[in-house]
Coordinates of N, CA and C in Angstrom, one line a residue:
G7 N 88.2 320.8 -26.1 CA 87.7 321.1 -24.7 C 87.9 322.5 -24.3
G8 N 87.5 322.8 -23.1 CA 87.7 324.1 -22.5 C 89.1 324.7 -22.5
Y9 N 90.0 323.8 -22.2 CA 91.4 324.3 -22.2 C 91.9 324.7 -23.6
F10 N 91.5 323.8 -24.6 CA 91.9 324.1 -25.9 C 91.3 325.4 -26.4
A11 N 90.0 325.6 -26.1 CA 89.4 326.9 -26.5 C 90.0 328.1 -25.9
S12 N 90.3 328.0 -24.6 CA 90.8 329.2 -23.9 C 92.3 329.4 -24.4
Q13 N 93.0 328.4 -24.5 CA 94.4 328.5 -25.0 C 94.5 329.0 -26.4
S14 N 93.6 328.6 -27.2 CA 93.5 329.1 -28.6 C 93.3 330.6 -28.7
V15 N 92.4 331.1 -28.0 CA 92.1 332.5 -28.1 C 93.2 333.4 -27.4
V16 N 94.0 332.8 -26.5 CA 95.2 333.4 -26.0 C 96.3 333.4 -27.0
R17 N 96.6 332.3 -27.5 CA 97.8 332.1 -28.4 C 97.5 332.7 -29.8
H18 N 96.3 332.8 -30.2 CA 96.0 333.3 -31.6 C 94.9 334.3 -31.5
P19 N 95.2 335.5 -30.9 CA 94.2 336.5 -30.6 C 93.5 337.1 -31.8
D20 N 94.2 337.1 -32.9 CA 93.6 337.7 -34.1 C 92.9 336.7 -35.0
L21 N 92.8 335.4 -34.6 CA 92.2 334.4 -35.4 C 90.8 334.2 -35.1
Y22 N 90.4 334.3 -33.9 CA 89.0 334.0 -33.4 C 88.2 335.2 -33.2
A23 N 86.9 335.2 -33.6 CA 86.0 336.3 -33.2 C 85.2 335.9 -31.9
A24 N 85.1 334.6 -31.7 CA 84.3 334.1 -30.6 C 84.8 332.8 -30.2
A25 N 84.5 332.4 -28.9 CA 84.9 331.1 -28.4 C 83.9 330.7 -27.3
N26 N 83.8 329.4 -27.1 CA 83.0 328.8 -26.0 C 84.0 327.9 -25.1
V27 N 84.3 328.4 -24.0 CA 85.1 327.7 -23.0 C 84.2 326.9 -22.1
Q28 N 84.3 325.6 -22.2 CA 83.4 324.7 -21.4 C 84.2 323.9 -20.3
C29 N 84.0 324.2 -19.1 CA 84.6 323.5 -18.0 C 86.1 323.5 -18.2
G30 N 86.7 324.7 -18.4 CA 88.1 324.9 -18.8 C 89.1 324.8 -17.7
L31 N 90.2 324.1 -17.9 CA 91.3 324.2 -17.0 C 92.1 325.5 -17.4
V32 N 92.1 326.5 -16.6 CA 92.7 327.8 -17.0 C 93.9 328.2 -16.1
D33 N 94.2 327.4 -15.1 CA 95.3 327.8 -14.2 C 96.0 326.5 -13.7
L34 N 97.1 326.2 -14.4 CA 97.9 325.0 -14.1 C 98.6 325.1 -12.8
V35 N 99.0 326.3 -12.3 CA 99.6 326.5 -11.1 C 98.7 326.1 -9.9
T36 N 97.5 326.6 -10.0 CA 96.5 326.3 -9.0 C 96.1 324.8 -9.0
E37 N 96.0 324.3 -10.2 CA 95.7 322.9 -10.4 C 96.8 322.0 -9.7
W38 N 98.0 322.4 -9.9 CA 99.1 321.7 -9.2 C 99.0 321.8 -7.7
T39 N 98.7 322.9 -7.2 CA 98.7 323.1 -5.7 C 97.4 322.6 -5.1
R40 N 96.3 322.6 -5.8 CA 95.0 322.2 -5.1 C 94.3 321.1 -5.8
G41 N 94.7 320.7 -6.9 CA 94.0 319.7 -7.7 C 94.8 318.4 -7.9
Y42 N 94.9 318.0 -9.1 CA 95.7 316.8 -9.5 C 97.1 317.1 -9.7
D43 N 97.8 317.2 -8.6 CA 99.2 317.6 -8.6 C 100.1 316.7 -9.5
R44 N 99.9 315.4 -9.5 CA 100.7 314.5 -10.3 C 100.4 314.7 -11.8
L45 N 99.1 315.0 -12.1 CA 98.7 315.1 -13.5 C 99.3 316.4 -14.1
A46 N 99.2 317.5 -13.4 CA 99.8 318.8 -13.8 C 101.3 318.6 -14.1
Q47 N 102.0 318.0 -13.1 CA 103.4 317.8 -13.2 C 103.7 316.9 -14.4
Y48 N 102.9 315.8 -14.6 CA 103.1 314.9 -15.7 C 103.0 315.6 -17.0
L49 N 101.9 316.4 -17.1 CA 101.7 317.2 -18.4 C 102.7 318.2 -18.7
Q50 N 103.3 318.8 -17.6 CA 104.2 319.9 -17.8 C 105.7 319.4 -17.8
G51 N 105.9 318.2 -17.3 CA 107.2 317.6 -17.3 C 108.0 317.8 -16.0
L52 N 107.7 318.9 -15.3 CA 108.3 319.2 -14.0 C 107.3 320.0 -13.1
P53 N 107.6 320.1 -11.9 CA 106.7 320.9 -11.0 C 106.9 322.4 -11.3
P54 N 105.9 323.2 -10.9 CA 106.0 324.6 -11.2 C 107.2 325.4 -10.6
Y55 N 107.7 324.9 -9.5 CA 108.8 325.6 -9.0 C 110.1 325.4 -9.8
D56 N 110.1 324.4 -10.7 CA 111.3 324.2 -11.6 C 111.1 325.0 -12.9
I57 N 109.8 325.2 -13.3 CA 109.6 325.8 -14.6 C 108.4 326.8 -14.5
P58 N 108.5 327.8 -13.6 CA 107.3 328.6 -13.3 C 106.8 329.4 -14.6
E59 N 107.7 329.8 -15.4 CA 107.3 330.5 -16.7 C 106.5 329.6 -17.6
E60 N 106.9 328.4 -17.7 CA 106.1 327.4 -18.5 C 104.7 327.2 -18.0
Y61 N 104.6 327.1 -16.7 CA 103.2 326.9 -16.1 C 102.4 328.2 -16.4
R62 N 103.0 329.4 -16.3 CA 102.2 330.6 -16.5 C 101.9 330.7 -18.0
R63 N 102.8 330.4 -18.9 CA 102.6 330.4 -20.3 C 101.5 329.5 -20.7
D64 N 101.4 328.3 -20.1 CA 100.4 327.3 -20.4 C 99.1 327.5 -19.7
S65 N 98.9 328.5 -18.9 CA 97.7 328.8 -18.1 C 97.0 330.0 -18.7
P66 N 95.9 329.8 -19.4 CA 95.2 330.9 -20.0 C 94.9 332.1 -19.1
I67 N 94.6 331.9 -17.8 CA 94.3 333.0 -16.9 C 95.4 334.0 -16.8
Y68 N 96.7 333.6 -16.9 CA 97.8 334.5 -16.8 C 98.1 335.3 -18.0
N69 N 97.4 334.9 -19.1 CA 97.6 335.5 -20.4 C 96.3 336.0 -21.0
A70 N 95.3 336.2 -20.1 CA 94.0 336.6 -20.6 C 94.1 338.0 -21.3
G71 N 95.1 338.8 -21.0 CA 95.2 340.1 -21.6 C 95.4 340.1 -23.1
R72 N 95.7 338.9 -23.6 CA 95.9 338.8 -25.0 C 94.6 338.5 -25.8
I73 N 93.6 338.1 -25.0 CA 92.3 337.6 -25.6 C 91.6 338.8 -26.2
K74 N 91.2 338.7 -27.5 CA 90.4 339.7 -28.2 C 89.0 339.2 -28.5
A75 N 88.8 337.9 -28.5 CA 87.5 337.3 -28.9 C 86.4 337.4 -27.8
A76 N 85.2 337.4 -28.3 CA 84.1 337.3 -27.4 C 84.1 335.9 -26.8
V77 N 83.9 335.8 -25.5 CA 84.1 334.5 -24.8 C 82.8 334.1 -24.0
L78 N 82.2 333.0 -24.4 CA 81.1 332.4 -23.7 C 81.7 331.3 -22.8
T79 N 81.4 331.3 -21.5 CA 82.0 330.3 -20.6 C 80.9 329.4 -20.0
F80 N 81.0 328.1 -20.0 CA 80.1 327.2 -19.3 C 80.9 326.6 -18.2
H81 N 80.3 326.4 -17.0 CA 81.0 325.7 -15.9 C 80.0 325.1 -15.0
G82 N 80.2 323.8 -14.6 CA 79.3 323.2 -13.6 C 79.7 323.6 -12.2
S83 N 78.7 323.7 -11.3 CA 79.0 324.1 -9.9 C 79.7 323.0 -9.2
E84 N 79.6 321.8 -9.7 CA 80.2 320.6 -9.0 C 81.4 320.1 -9.7
D85 N 81.9 320.9 -10.6 CA 83.1 320.4 -11.4 C 84.3 320.3 -10.5
F86 N 85.1 319.3 -10.7 CA 86.4 319.1 -9.9 C 87.4 320.3 -10.2
L87 N 87.2 321.0 -11.3 CA 88.0 322.2 -11.6 C 87.2 323.3 -10.9
P88 N 87.9 324.1 -10.0 CA 87.2 325.1 -9.3 C 86.5 326.1 -10.2
V89 N 85.2 326.4 -10.0 CA 84.5 327.3 -10.8 C 85.1 328.7 -10.6
V90 N 85.6 329.0 -9.5 CA 86.2 330.4 -9.2 C 87.3 330.7 -10.2
Q91 N 88.0 329.8 -10.7 CA 89.1 330.1 -11.7 C 88.5 330.6 -13.0
N92 N 87.4 330.0 -13.4 CA 86.7 330.5 -14.6 C 86.0 331.8 -14.3
E93 N 85.5 331.9 -13.1 CA 84.8 333.2 -12.8 C 85.9 334.4 -12.8
N94 N 87.1 334.1 -12.3 CA 88.1 335.1 -12.4 C 88.5 335.4 -13.8
L95 N 88.6 334.4 -14.7 CA 88.9 334.7 -16.1 C 87.8 335.5 -16.7
H96 N 86.6 335.1 -16.5 CA 85.4 335.9 -17.0 C 85.4 337.3 -16.5
L97 N 85.6 337.5 -15.2 CA 85.7 338.9 -14.7 C 86.8 339.7 -15.3
G98 N 87.9 339.1 -15.5 CA 89.0 339.8 -16.2 C 88.7 340.3 -17.6
L99 N 88.0 339.4 -18.3 CA 87.5 339.8 -19.7 C 86.5 340.9 -19.6
V100 N 85.6 340.8 -18.7 CA 84.5 341.9 -18.6 C 85.2 343.2 -18.2
N101 N 86.1 343.1 -17.3 CA 86.8 344.4 -16.8 C 87.6 345.0 -17.9
R102 N 88.0 344.3 -18.9 CA 88.7 344.8 -20.1 C 87.7 345.3 -21.2
G103 N 86.5 345.1 -20.9 CA 85.5 345.6 -21.9 C 85.2 344.6 -23.0
L104 N 85.6 343.4 -22.9 CA 85.3 342.4 -23.9 C 83.9 341.8 -23.7
D105 N 83.3 341.4 -24.8 CA 82.0 340.8 -24.7 C 82.2 339.4 -24.1
A106 N 81.7 339.1 -22.9 CA 81.9 337.9 -22.3 C 80.6 337.5 -21.5
R107 N 80.3 336.2 -21.5 CA 79.1 335.7 -20.8 C 79.5 334.4 -20.1
M108 N 79.1 334.3 -18.8 CA 79.4 333.0 -18.1 C 78.1 332.4 -17.7
V109 N 77.9 331.1 -17.9 CA 76.7 330.4 -17.5 C 77.2 329.3 -16.6
K110 N 76.7 329.3 -15.3 CA 77.0 328.3 -14.4 C 75.8 327.3 -14.3
F111 N 76.1 326.0 -14.4 CA 75.1 325.0 -14.4 C 75.1 324.4 -13.0
L112 N 74.1 324.6 -12.2 CA 74.0 324.1 -10.8 C 73.9 322.6 -10.9
G113 N 74.7 322.0 -10.0 CA 74.6 320.5 -9.9 C 75.4 319.7 -10.9
E114 N 75.9 320.4 -12.0 CA 76.6 319.7 -13.0 C 78.1 319.6 -12.6
G115 N 78.7 318.6 -13.1 CA 80.2 318.4 -12.8 C 81.0 318.8 -14.0
H116 N 82.0 318.0 -14.4 CA 82.8 318.3 -15.5 C 82.2 317.9 -16.8
G117 N 81.3 318.7 -17.3 CA 80.5 318.4 -18.5 C 79.0 318.4 -18.1
L118 N 78.2 318.4 -19.1 CA 76.8 318.6 -18.8 C 76.1 317.2 -19.1
L119 N 75.5 316.7 -18.0 CA 74.8 315.4 -18.1 C 73.3 315.6 -18.2
D120 N 72.7 316.6 -17.6 CA 71.3 316.8 -17.6 C 70.8 317.2 -19.0
P121 N 69.9 316.5 -19.6 CA 69.4 316.8 -21.0 C 68.9 318.2 -21.1
E122 N 68.2 318.7 -20.1 CA 67.7 320.1 -20.1 C 68.9 321.1 -20.1
N123 N 69.9 320.8 -19.4 CA 71.1 321.7 -19.4 C 71.8 321.6 -20.8
Q124 N 71.9 320.5 -21.3 CA 72.5 320.3 -22.7 C 71.7 321.1 -23.7
L125 N 70.4 321.1 -23.7 CA 69.6 321.8 -24.6 C 69.8 323.3 -24.4
Y126 N 69.8 323.8 -23.1 CA 70.0 325.2 -22.8 C 71.3 325.6 -23.3
A127 N 72.4 324.8 -23.1 CA 73.7 325.2 -23.5 C 73.8 325.3 -25.0
A128 N 73.1 324.4 -25.7 CA 73.1 324.4 -27.2 C 72.5 325.7 -27.7
Q129 N 71.4 326.1 -27.0 CA 70.7 327.4 -27.4 C 71.6 328.6 -27.1
E130 N 72.3 328.5 -26.0 CA 73.3 329.6 -25.7 C 74.4 329.7 -26.7
Q131 N 74.9 328.6 -27.1 CA 76.0 328.5 -28.1 C 75.5 329.1 -29.5
L132 N 74.3 328.7 -29.9 CA 73.8 329.2 -31.2 C 73.6 330.7 -31.1
A133 N 73.0 331.2 -30.1 CA 72.8 332.6 -30.0 C 74.1 333.4 -29.9
W134 N 75.1 332.8 -29.2 CA 76.4 333.5 -29.0 C 77.1 333.6 -30.4
F135 N 77.2 332.4 -31.0 CA 78.0 332.4 -32.3 C 77.2 333.2 -33.4
R136 N 75.9 333.1 -33.4 CA 75.2 333.9 -34.4 C 75.4 335.4 -34.2
A137 N 75.5 335.8 -32.9 CA 75.8 337.2 -32.6 C 77.2 337.7 -32.9
H138 N 78.2 336.8 -32.9 CA 79.6 337.2 -33.0 C 80.3 336.7 -34.3
L139 N 79.7 335.8 -35.0 CA 80.3 335.4 -36.3 C 79.5 335.9 -37.4
R140 N 80.0 336.8 -38.1 CA 79.3 337.4 -39.2 C 80.1 337.4 -40.5

């Protein structure tokens, strides 16, 4: 999923040439404060005020400076994960001069249900990986 893709390019910056983050959870601190607080705390073991460094370490957005790969991001405008978090990650990558592209799918939630959006996303993925994997 999106979290795995974003965490992978953070933790293994020299392994990947390109990645596709889809509807990614990129900020566990914000998720705890504004989203599913019990889920974030369950996943992490404790709330962020007890282990703030663990939450930051496990949140790709706080470690985006390690990313070297080209990143294609998909996110639905109606996703329960706030699109602004992925917009911030994307902007951070662009500001560092990395090749990054973000596609927002209007009306989509956490995942793509509209067949036309699925086809468009597949075409974007093919073009992205053809351009970056040689």
